[in-house]
Coordinates of C-alpha atoms and ligand atoms in Angstrom, one line a residue:
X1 CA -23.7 19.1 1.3
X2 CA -25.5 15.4 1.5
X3 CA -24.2 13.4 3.2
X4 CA -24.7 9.4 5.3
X5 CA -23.3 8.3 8.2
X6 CA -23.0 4.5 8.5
X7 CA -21.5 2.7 11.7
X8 CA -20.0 5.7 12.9
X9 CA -18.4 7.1 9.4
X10 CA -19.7 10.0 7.6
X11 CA -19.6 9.4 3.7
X12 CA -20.3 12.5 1.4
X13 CA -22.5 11.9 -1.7
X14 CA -20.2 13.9 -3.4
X15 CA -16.6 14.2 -4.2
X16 CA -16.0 12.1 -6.8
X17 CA -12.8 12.0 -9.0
X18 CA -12.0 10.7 -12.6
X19 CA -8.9 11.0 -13.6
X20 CA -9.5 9.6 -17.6
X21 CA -6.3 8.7 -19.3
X22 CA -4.0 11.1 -18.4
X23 CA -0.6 11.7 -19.9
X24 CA 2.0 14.5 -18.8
X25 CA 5.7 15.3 -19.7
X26 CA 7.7 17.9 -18.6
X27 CA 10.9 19.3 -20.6
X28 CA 14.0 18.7 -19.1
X29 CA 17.2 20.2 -20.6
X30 CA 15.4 20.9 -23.9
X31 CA 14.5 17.3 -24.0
X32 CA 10.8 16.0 -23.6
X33 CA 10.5 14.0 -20.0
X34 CA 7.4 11.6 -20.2
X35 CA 6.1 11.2 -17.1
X36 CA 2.3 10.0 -17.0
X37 CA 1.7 7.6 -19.5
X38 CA -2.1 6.8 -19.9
X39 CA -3.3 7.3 -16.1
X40 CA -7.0 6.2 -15.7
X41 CA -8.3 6.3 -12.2
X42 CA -11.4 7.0 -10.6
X43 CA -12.1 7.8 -6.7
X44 CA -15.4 7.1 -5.0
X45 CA -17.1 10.1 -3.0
X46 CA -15.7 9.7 0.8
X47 CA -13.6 6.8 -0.1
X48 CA -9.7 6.9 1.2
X49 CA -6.9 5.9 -2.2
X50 CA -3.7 6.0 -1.3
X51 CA -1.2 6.4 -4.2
X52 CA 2.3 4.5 -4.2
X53 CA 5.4 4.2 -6.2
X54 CA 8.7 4.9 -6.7
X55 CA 10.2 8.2 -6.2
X56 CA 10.2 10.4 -9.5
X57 CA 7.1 8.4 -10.9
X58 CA 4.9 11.1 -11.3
X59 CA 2.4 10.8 -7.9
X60 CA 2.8 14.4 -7.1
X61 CA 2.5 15.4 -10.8
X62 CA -1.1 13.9 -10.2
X63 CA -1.7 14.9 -7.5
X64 CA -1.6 18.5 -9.0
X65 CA -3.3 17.7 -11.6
X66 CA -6.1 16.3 -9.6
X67 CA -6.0 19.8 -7.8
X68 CA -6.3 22.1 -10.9
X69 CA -2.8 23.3 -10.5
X70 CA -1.5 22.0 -13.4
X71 CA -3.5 21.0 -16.8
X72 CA -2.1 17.6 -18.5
X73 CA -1.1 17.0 -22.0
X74 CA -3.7 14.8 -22.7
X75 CA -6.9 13.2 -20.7
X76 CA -9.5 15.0 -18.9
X77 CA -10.4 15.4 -15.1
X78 CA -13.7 15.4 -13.5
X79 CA -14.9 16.0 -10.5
X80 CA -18.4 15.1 -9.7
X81 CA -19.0 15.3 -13.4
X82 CA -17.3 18.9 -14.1
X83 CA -14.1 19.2 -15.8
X84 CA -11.4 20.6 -13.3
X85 CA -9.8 23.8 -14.7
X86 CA -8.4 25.1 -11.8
X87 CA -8.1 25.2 -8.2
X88 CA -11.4 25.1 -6.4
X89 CA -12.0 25.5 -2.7
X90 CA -14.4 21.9 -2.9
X91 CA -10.5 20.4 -2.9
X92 CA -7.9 21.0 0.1
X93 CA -4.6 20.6 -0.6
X94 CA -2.0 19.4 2.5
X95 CA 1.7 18.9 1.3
X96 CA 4.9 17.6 3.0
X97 CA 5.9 21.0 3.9
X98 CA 3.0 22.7 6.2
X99 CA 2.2 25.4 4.0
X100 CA 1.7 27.9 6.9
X101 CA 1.8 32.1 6.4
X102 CA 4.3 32.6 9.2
X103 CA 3.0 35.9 10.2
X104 CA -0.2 34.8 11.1
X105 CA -1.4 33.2 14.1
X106 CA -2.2 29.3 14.4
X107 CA -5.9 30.7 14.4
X108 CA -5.4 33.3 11.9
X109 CA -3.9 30.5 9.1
X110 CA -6.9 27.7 10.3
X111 CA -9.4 31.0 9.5
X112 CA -7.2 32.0 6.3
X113 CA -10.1 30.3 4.0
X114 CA -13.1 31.5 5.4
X115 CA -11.5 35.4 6.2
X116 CA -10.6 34.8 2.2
X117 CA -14.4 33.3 1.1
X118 CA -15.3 36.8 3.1
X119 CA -16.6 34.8 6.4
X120 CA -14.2 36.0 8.6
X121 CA -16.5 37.9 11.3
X122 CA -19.6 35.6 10.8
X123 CA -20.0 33.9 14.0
X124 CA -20.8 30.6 12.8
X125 CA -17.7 30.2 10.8
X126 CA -15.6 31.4 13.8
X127 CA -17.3 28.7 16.0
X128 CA -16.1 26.3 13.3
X129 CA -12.4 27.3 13.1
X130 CA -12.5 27.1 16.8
X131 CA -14.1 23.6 16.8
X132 CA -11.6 22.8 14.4
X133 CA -8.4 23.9 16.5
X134 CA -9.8 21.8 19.3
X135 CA -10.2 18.9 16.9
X136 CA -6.3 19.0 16.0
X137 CA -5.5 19.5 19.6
X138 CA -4.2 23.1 19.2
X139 CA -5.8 24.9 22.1
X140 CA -3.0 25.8 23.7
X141 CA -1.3 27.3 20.8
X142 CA -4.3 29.4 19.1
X143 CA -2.7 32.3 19.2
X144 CA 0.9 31.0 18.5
X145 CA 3.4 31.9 15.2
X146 CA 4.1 28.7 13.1
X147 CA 7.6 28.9 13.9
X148 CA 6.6 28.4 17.6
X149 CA 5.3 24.8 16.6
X150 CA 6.7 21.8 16.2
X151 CA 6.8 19.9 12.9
X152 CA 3.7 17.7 13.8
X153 CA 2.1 20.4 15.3
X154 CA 2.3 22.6 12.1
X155 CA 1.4 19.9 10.1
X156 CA -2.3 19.3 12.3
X157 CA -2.6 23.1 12.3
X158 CA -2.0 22.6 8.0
X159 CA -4.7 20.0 8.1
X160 CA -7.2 22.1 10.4
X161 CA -6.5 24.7 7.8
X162 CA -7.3 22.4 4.7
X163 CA -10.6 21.1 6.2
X164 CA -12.0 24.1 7.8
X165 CA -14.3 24.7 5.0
X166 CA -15.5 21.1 4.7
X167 CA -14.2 19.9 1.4
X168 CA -15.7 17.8 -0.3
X169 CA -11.9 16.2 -1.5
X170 CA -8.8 16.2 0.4
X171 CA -5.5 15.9 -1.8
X172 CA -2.4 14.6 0.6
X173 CA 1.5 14.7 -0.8
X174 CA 3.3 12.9 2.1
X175 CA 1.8 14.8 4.7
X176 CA 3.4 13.3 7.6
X177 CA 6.9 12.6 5.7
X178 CA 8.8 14.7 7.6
X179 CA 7.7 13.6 10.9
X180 CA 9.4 11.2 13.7
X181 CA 7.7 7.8 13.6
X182 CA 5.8 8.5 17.0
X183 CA 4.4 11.9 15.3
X184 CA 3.7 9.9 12.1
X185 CA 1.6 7.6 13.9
X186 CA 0.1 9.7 16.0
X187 CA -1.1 11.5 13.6
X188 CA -2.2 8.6 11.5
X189 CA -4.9 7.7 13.8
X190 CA -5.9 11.9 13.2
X191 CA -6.2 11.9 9.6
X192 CA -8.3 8.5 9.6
X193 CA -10.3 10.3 12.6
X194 CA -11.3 13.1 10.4
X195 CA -11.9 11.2 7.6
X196 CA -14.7 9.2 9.6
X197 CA -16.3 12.4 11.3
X198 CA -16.2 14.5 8.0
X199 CA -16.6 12.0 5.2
X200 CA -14.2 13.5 2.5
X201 CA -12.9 11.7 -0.5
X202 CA -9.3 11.3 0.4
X203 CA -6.5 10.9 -2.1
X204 CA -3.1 10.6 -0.9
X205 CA 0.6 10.0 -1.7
X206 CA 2.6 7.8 0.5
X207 CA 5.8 6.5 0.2
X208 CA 5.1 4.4 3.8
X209 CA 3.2 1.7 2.4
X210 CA 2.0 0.4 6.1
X211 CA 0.4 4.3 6.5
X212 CA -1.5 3.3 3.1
X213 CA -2.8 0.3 4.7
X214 CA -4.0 1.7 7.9
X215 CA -5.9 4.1 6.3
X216 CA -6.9 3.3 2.7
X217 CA -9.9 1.7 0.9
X218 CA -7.7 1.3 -2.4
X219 CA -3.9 1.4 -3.1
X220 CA -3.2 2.2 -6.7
X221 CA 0.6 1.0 -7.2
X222 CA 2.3 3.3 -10.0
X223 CA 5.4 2.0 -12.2
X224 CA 8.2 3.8 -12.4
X225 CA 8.3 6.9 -14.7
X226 CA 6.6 7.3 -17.3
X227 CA 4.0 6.2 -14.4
X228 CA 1.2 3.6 -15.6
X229 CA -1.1 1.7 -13.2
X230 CA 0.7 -1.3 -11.8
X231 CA -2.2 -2.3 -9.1
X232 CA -5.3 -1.3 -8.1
X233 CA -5.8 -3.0 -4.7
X234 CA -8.9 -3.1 -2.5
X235 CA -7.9 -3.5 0.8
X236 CA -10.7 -4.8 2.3
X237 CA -9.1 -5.3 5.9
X238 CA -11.5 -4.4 8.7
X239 CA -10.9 -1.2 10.9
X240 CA -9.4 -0.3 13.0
X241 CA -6.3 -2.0 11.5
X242 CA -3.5 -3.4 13.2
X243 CA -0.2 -3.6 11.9
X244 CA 0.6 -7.1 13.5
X245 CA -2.5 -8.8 11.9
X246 CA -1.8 -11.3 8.9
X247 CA -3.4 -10.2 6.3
X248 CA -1.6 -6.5 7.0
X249 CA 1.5 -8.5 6.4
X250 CA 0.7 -10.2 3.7
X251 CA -0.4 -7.2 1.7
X252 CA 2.4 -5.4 3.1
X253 CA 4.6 -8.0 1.6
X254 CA 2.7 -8.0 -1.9
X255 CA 3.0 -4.0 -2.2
X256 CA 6.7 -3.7 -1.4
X257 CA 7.2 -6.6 -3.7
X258 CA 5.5 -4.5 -6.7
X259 CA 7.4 -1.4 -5.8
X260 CA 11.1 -3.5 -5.0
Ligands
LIG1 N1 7.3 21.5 -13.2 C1 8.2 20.5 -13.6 N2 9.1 20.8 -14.6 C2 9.9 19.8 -15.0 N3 10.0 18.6 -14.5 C3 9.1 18.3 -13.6 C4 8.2 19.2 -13.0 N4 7.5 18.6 -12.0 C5 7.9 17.3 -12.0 N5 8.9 17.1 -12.9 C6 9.6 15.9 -13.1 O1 8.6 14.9 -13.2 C7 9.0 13.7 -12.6 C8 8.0 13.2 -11.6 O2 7.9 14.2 -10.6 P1 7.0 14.0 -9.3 O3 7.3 15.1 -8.4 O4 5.6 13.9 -9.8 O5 7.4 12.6 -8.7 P2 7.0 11.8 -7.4 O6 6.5 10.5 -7.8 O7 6.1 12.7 -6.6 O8 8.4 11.7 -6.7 P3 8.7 11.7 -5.1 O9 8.2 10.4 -4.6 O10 10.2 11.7 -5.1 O11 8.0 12.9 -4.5 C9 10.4 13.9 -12.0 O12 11.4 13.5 -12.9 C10 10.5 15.4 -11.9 O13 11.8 15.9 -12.1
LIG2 MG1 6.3 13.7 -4.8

């Protein structure tokens, strides 16, 4: 994969995503539920959106659909130009809940995708699934069982596991929801760590609107459900961001004022 590396961040040429007017409903009880009404949005290769709104909008119905999980009723979704159908493993996936095979070992679910692509033995591939246990900080526990983790150590190991075969996206659904605040944060400065060495195209759902602004380019604000586009913000605040500075205030201020 191409890719640049500008001050110290690595941006890949690809991974671009175009979500073009999307509409989805569900049926509940028999009755149609709208619950995407019209979603356009399109994501830069190795840029960061963060996605916001009120609980039940719809964010983790896009989310899906952004993965190939689940087709909408109407609209189409591109990535780099070709129609998503399905799940592809250019896109990782990390959800609230680490998704982690509890009978494996931390180093057997980190090497789940390559074993799976058929790399498991190659020597390269384990060298990366090693570099990438040391990049989460899991040394110690290689060779543990998830249930021997803690929350936020399960939750790097689901990220290690995500990003092991360098995608090109990486699709977030709260990923650090369920954490303490010291965990969260901690593992803030992680995510936008990776981000910078491996130059993914992030899109992620937050419900912590200071997490979207330490870590996004753009913060698309969605209405409640049927979701539409309420904002599109740039956030154009230099980084390394601190929570205490003005301008994080202010926009702080402006997004909760959307969502309230
Ligand atoms: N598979 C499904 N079948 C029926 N209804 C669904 C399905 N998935 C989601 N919904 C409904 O769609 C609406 C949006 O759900 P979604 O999970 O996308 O919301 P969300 O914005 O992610 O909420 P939260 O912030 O609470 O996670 C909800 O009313 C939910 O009940
Ligand atoms: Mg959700």
């Amino acid at each position: 994969m191409v890719t640049e590396s500008v001050a110290g961040k690595t941006t890949n040429t690809r991974g671009a995503i175009d979500l073009l007017d999307i509409s989805q409903a569900f049926l509940s009880h028999g009755n149609p539920l709208p619950v995407l009404d019209r979603v356009s949005l399109s994501v830069q290769p190795g840029s960061f959106v963060s996605l916001v709104g009120p609980s039940g909008s719809g964010k983790s119905t896009l989310l899906r659909l952004a993965a190939g999980l689940d087709r909408p009723l109407t609209g189409r979704i591109y990535v780099d130009g070709h129609q998503v159908t399905g799940p592809d493993p250019s896109r990782g996936l990390v959800f609230q809940d680490p998704t982690l095979l509890p009978w494996l070992t931390v180093a057997q679910n980190i090497g789940l995708g390559p074993q799976v692509q058929g790399h498991g033995d190659d020597p390269i591939w384990r060298s990366r699934v090693e570099s990438m246990i040391e990049l989460v900080g899991l040394e110690a526990f290689s060779e543990a069982l998830p249930a021997e983790l803690s929350g936020g150590m399960a939750q790097r190991a689901s990220l290690a596991r995500a990003l092991v075969t360098r995608p090109e996206i990486l699709l977030l659904d709260e990923p650090l929801g369920k954490l303490d605040a010291l965990t969260r944060s901690t593992l803030q400065a992680e995510i936008d760590q990776l981000w910078h060495r491996q130059g993914f195209t992030a899109l992620m759902v937050t419900h912590d609107v200071e997490e979207a602004l330490l870590l996004s380019d753009r913060i698309v604000v969605f209405s409640a459900r049927p979701a539409r586009v309420l904002e599109d913000l740039t956030i154009a605040l230099p980084r390394p961001r601190t929570r205490d500075a003005p301008e994080f205030r202010q926009l702080r201020r402006d997004i909760l004022g959307l969502l309230s």
